[in-house]
């Protein structure tokens, strides 16, 4: 029986200019397509890891699957923390005017590849792509909803997101007279809203996801409705 040919991509700086930074150069090189999922993996990725990620990928909403394939997202695994110091990280430059130069890459640690975390962590990273793919108007509308539905006593969907929420709340205490107050608030708000969106999607898709605070005050069904209405994502 003839051997199945595997399509490969050689990713250089011309396609992935964000990898000019030295620490990101490990994300250049050869990527091979997995014939089952259609995803591209670093050529050194084991068959077991490709299978695990592919299986989790098929558990994503079809909208997220299609978007990942449209962007030709690449994947790699690492034994410890990712380059950016997380369990999993999405790297991309959505400021690029050409889609092929956005060049998203998802790096997942062995911790993220565990049975308990692979689905919610993959969902979280794929949701970053969905978030950044939407128009500024849609992101702004969701931000307005999130701010309006939160207060000082809000407990977010996860301890990870709670830290971003706390940073934003602290930034509101900066005196208006300080020149850095406005940009700091905007930065912390942007970080909280995006991370909250991604972890909320993960929690809605994987109800058993255990990273949430036991005392979370978030109305998940309201967020599901607003994610569908404002961000056009069906969960």
Short mmCIF file of C-alpha atoms in Angstrom, two decimals:
data_model
loop_
_atom_site.label_atom_id
_atom_site.label_comp_id
_atom_site.label_asym_id
_atom_site.label_seq_id
_atom_site.Cartn_x
_atom_site.Cartn_y
_atom_site.Cartn_z
CA UNK A 1 0.00 0.00 0.00
CA UNK A 2 1.53 3.38 -0.99
CA UNK A 3 2.63 5.64 1.85
CA UNK A 4 0.29 8.57 2.50
CA UNK A 5 1.95 11.84 1.53
CA UNK A 6 1.88 14.50 4.26
CA UNK A 7 1.63 18.14 3.29
CA UNK A 8 4.24 20.36 4.90
CA UNK A 9 4.70 24.07 5.36
CA UNK A 10 8.02 25.81 5.86
CA UNK A 11 7.28 28.91 7.91
CA UNK A 12 9.81 31.74 7.66
CA UNK A 13 9.90 35.37 8.76
CA UNK A 14 8.12 36.40 5.57
CA UNK A 15 4.97 34.62 6.77
CA UNK A 16 5.54 35.06 10.49
CA UNK A 17 7.16 38.49 11.01
CA UNK A 18 6.20 38.50 14.68
CA UNK A 19 8.82 35.77 15.12
CA UNK A 20 11.70 38.18 14.41
CA UNK A 21 11.91 38.47 18.20
CA UNK A 22 14.58 35.98 19.27
CA UNK A 23 12.47 34.16 21.84
CA UNK A 24 9.79 33.44 19.21
CA UNK A 25 12.14 32.06 16.54
CA UNK A 26 11.46 28.54 17.79
CA UNK A 27 8.07 28.88 16.08
CA UNK A 28 9.67 29.05 12.63
CA UNK A 29 10.50 25.95 10.60
CA UNK A 30 8.69 22.94 9.22
CA UNK A 31 5.10 22.05 10.10
CA UNK A 32 3.33 18.91 8.93
CA UNK A 33 -0.40 18.61 8.36
CA UNK A 34 -2.29 16.09 10.42
CA UNK A 35 -4.53 14.28 7.90
CA UNK A 36 -7.29 13.70 10.46
CA UNK A 37 -7.75 17.23 11.84
CA UNK A 38 -6.19 19.33 9.08
CA UNK A 39 -4.09 21.12 11.70
CA UNK A 40 -0.38 21.78 11.23
CA UNK A 41 2.05 20.56 13.88
CA UNK A 42 5.73 21.17 14.43
CA UNK A 43 7.44 18.29 12.62
CA UNK A 44 8.86 16.98 15.91
CA UNK A 45 5.44 16.62 17.55
CA UNK A 46 4.68 13.04 18.57
CA UNK A 47 1.76 11.13 17.08
CA UNK A 48 0.22 10.85 20.55
CA UNK A 49 0.18 14.61 21.08
CA UNK A 50 -1.17 15.23 17.58
CA UNK A 51 -3.96 12.75 18.26
CA UNK A 52 -4.83 14.31 21.65
CA UNK A 53 -4.96 17.85 20.30
CA UNK A 54 -6.87 16.73 17.21
CA UNK A 55 -9.47 14.97 19.35
CA UNK A 56 -9.91 18.06 21.53
CA UNK A 57 -10.10 20.23 18.42
CA UNK A 58 -13.10 18.26 17.14
CA UNK A 59 -14.82 19.08 20.42
CA UNK A 60 -14.74 22.83 19.66
CA UNK A 61 -17.79 24.57 18.21
CA UNK A 62 -17.74 24.29 14.42
CA UNK A 63 -17.32 28.05 14.13
CA UNK A 64 -14.04 27.91 16.07
CA UNK A 65 -12.85 24.91 14.08
CA UNK A 66 -13.49 26.64 10.77
CA UNK A 67 -11.77 29.84 11.86
CA UNK A 68 -8.67 27.96 13.06
CA UNK A 69 -8.44 26.13 9.75
CA UNK A 70 -8.95 29.36 7.79
CA UNK A 71 -6.01 30.91 9.62
CA UNK A 72 -4.00 27.68 9.26
CA UNK A 73 -3.13 27.72 12.96
CA UNK A 74 0.04 25.81 13.80
CA UNK A 75 0.70 23.88 17.01
CA UNK A 76 3.62 22.80 19.15
CA UNK A 77 4.05 21.26 22.60
CA UNK A 78 6.55 22.02 25.35
CA UNK A 79 7.46 20.12 28.54
CA UNK A 80 7.32 23.11 30.90
CA UNK A 81 5.86 26.60 30.67
CA UNK A 82 5.36 28.18 27.27
CA UNK A 83 7.73 30.85 26.00
CA UNK A 84 5.43 33.48 27.51
CA UNK A 85 5.31 31.65 30.84
CA UNK A 86 1.82 30.13 30.66
CA UNK A 87 0.32 26.66 30.48
CA UNK A 88 -0.82 27.45 26.93
CA UNK A 89 -0.30 30.52 24.76
CA UNK A 90 -1.58 31.90 21.48
CA UNK A 91 0.98 33.87 19.46
CA UNK A 92 -0.15 36.00 16.50
CA UNK A 93 -0.17 39.54 15.15
CA UNK A 94 -3.72 40.58 14.32
CA UNK A 95 -2.50 44.05 13.41
CA UNK A 96 -1.22 42.62 10.13
CA UNK A 97 -3.35 43.67 7.16
CA UNK A 98 -2.86 40.32 5.38
CA UNK A 99 -4.40 37.26 7.02
CA UNK A 100 -1.50 34.99 6.06
CA UNK A 101 0.89 37.19 8.06
CA UNK A 102 -1.27 37.07 11.20
CA UNK A 103 0.05 33.51 11.36
CA UNK A 104 -1.46 32.22 14.66
CA UNK A 105 0.43 29.60 16.62
CA UNK A 106 -0.74 27.74 19.75
CA UNK A 107 1.85 26.35 22.15
CA UNK A 108 0.59 23.88 24.76
CA UNK A 109 2.51 22.56 27.75
CA UNK A 110 2.31 18.98 28.96
CA UNK A 111 0.17 20.29 31.82
CA UNK A 112 -2.35 21.67 29.33
CA UNK A 113 -2.32 18.36 27.46
CA UNK A 114 -3.62 16.48 30.52
CA UNK A 115 -7.05 14.86 30.32
CA UNK A 116 -8.55 17.48 32.63
CA UNK A 117 -7.20 20.59 30.92
CA UNK A 118 -6.69 19.93 27.23
CA UNK A 119 -10.25 20.79 26.14
CA UNK A 120 -10.73 23.99 28.19
CA UNK A 121 -7.21 25.24 27.48
CA UNK A 122 -7.50 24.61 23.74
CA UNK A 123 -10.92 26.29 23.79
CA UNK A 124 -9.43 29.29 25.59
CA UNK A 125 -6.64 29.75 23.03
CA UNK A 126 -8.95 29.25 20.04
CA UNK A 127 -11.31 31.81 21.57
CA UNK A 128 -8.53 34.39 21.44
CA UNK A 129 -8.54 33.96 17.66
CA UNK A 130 -12.31 34.41 17.57
CA UNK A 131 -12.08 37.52 19.75
CA UNK A 132 -9.39 39.20 17.69
CA UNK A 133 -11.04 38.24 14.40
CA UNK A 134 -14.20 40.20 15.31
CA UNK A 135 -14.69 43.87 14.53
CA UNK A 136 -13.69 46.56 17.00
CA UNK A 137 -17.38 47.48 17.29
CA UNK A 138 -18.33 43.96 18.43
CA UNK A 139 -15.48 43.79 20.93
CA UNK A 140 -16.44 47.21 22.27
CA UNK A 141 -20.08 46.15 22.67
CA UNK A 142 -19.08 43.06 24.63
CA UNK A 143 -16.73 45.16 26.77
CA UNK A 144 -19.60 47.53 27.60
CA UNK A 145 -21.79 44.59 28.58
CA UNK A 146 -19.08 43.09 30.80
CA UNK A 147 -18.42 46.35 32.61
CA UNK A 148 -22.13 47.01 33.10
CA UNK A 149 -22.72 43.52 34.51
CA UNK A 150 -19.79 43.65 36.96
CA UNK A 151 -19.08 45.50 40.19
CA UNK A 152 -16.48 45.58 42.96
CA UNK A 153 -17.84 42.35 44.44
CA UNK A 154 -17.79 40.35 41.19
CA UNK A 155 -15.96 37.02 41.35
CA UNK A 156 -14.93 35.91 37.89
CA UNK A 157 -15.20 32.49 36.24
CA UNK A 158 -11.62 31.53 37.17
CA UNK A 159 -8.82 32.54 39.48
CA UNK A 160 -6.77 33.33 36.35
CA UNK A 161 -9.33 35.86 35.09
CA UNK A 162 -9.94 37.21 38.57
CA UNK A 163 -6.39 38.56 38.64
CA UNK A 164 -7.01 40.56 35.45
CA UNK A 165 -10.29 41.83 36.89
CA UNK A 166 -8.56 42.95 40.08
CA UNK A 167 -5.86 44.76 38.10
CA UNK A 168 -8.51 46.69 36.21
CA UNK A 169 -10.43 47.55 39.39
CA UNK A 170 -7.20 48.80 40.99
CA UNK A 171 -6.50 50.98 37.95
CA UNK A 172 -9.78 52.81 38.60
CA UNK A 173 -8.25 54.06 41.85
CA UNK A 174 -5.49 55.94 40.03
CA UNK A 175 -6.17 59.69 40.43
CA UNK A 176 -7.45 61.32 37.25
CA UNK A 177 -4.73 63.92 37.67
CA UNK A 178 -2.08 61.31 36.84
CA UNK A 179 -1.18 61.37 33.16
CA UNK A 180 -0.84 57.62 32.99
CA UNK A 181 -4.28 56.91 34.48
CA UNK A 182 -6.25 56.71 31.24
CA UNK A 183 -3.85 54.46 29.26
CA UNK A 184 -3.36 52.18 32.27
CA UNK A 185 -7.09 51.77 32.73
CA UNK A 186 -7.60 51.08 29.03
CA UNK A 187 -4.82 48.47 28.99
CA UNK A 188 -6.05 46.62 32.07
CA UNK A 189 -9.64 46.74 30.83
CA UNK A 190 -8.66 45.30 27.46
CA UNK A 191 -6.73 42.46 29.08
CA UNK A 192 -9.51 41.56 31.51
CA UNK A 193 -12.29 41.61 28.91
CA UNK A 194 -10.43 39.40 26.42
CA UNK A 195 -9.26 36.86 29.00
CA UNK A 196 -12.71 36.83 30.58
CA UNK A 197 -14.31 36.16 27.20
CA UNK A 198 -11.94 33.26 26.48
CA UNK A 199 -12.28 31.58 29.88
CA UNK A 200 -16.05 32.07 29.85
CA UNK A 201 -16.25 30.27 26.50
CA UNK A 202 -14.08 27.48 27.94
CA UNK A 203 -16.30 27.16 31.01
CA UNK A 204 -19.49 27.13 28.93
CA UNK A 205 -18.08 24.49 26.59
CA UNK A 206 -16.50 22.37 29.35
CA UNK A 207 -18.77 22.71 32.43
CA UNK A 208 -16.42 20.50 34.47
CA UNK A 209 -13.54 22.94 33.99
CA UNK A 210 -12.25 23.29 37.57
CA UNK A 211 -10.31 26.52 37.36
CA UNK A 212 -13.31 28.56 38.48
CA UNK A 213 -13.62 30.07 41.94
CA UNK A 214 -16.11 28.15 44.01
CA UNK A 215 -17.81 31.44 44.83
CA UNK A 216 -18.03 32.81 41.29
CA UNK A 217 -20.86 35.32 40.93
CA UNK A 218 -20.93 35.22 37.12
CA UNK A 219 -24.25 34.58 35.40
CA UNK A 220 -23.00 32.10 32.81
CA UNK A 221 -26.29 31.88 30.94
CA UNK A 222 -26.38 35.65 30.54
CA UNK A 223 -22.85 35.57 29.19
CA UNK A 224 -23.76 32.74 26.82
CA UNK A 225 -26.61 34.87 25.47
CA UNK A 226 -24.41 37.95 25.07
CA UNK A 227 -21.61 35.97 23.43
CA UNK A 228 -24.13 34.75 20.87
CA UNK A 229 -25.74 38.16 20.42
CA UNK A 230 -22.68 40.40 20.41
CA UNK A 231 -19.84 38.09 19.32
CA UNK A 232 -21.86 35.78 17.02
CA UNK A 233 -20.50 32.62 18.65
CA UNK A 234 -22.96 29.78 19.28
CA UNK A 235 -22.17 27.72 22.39
#
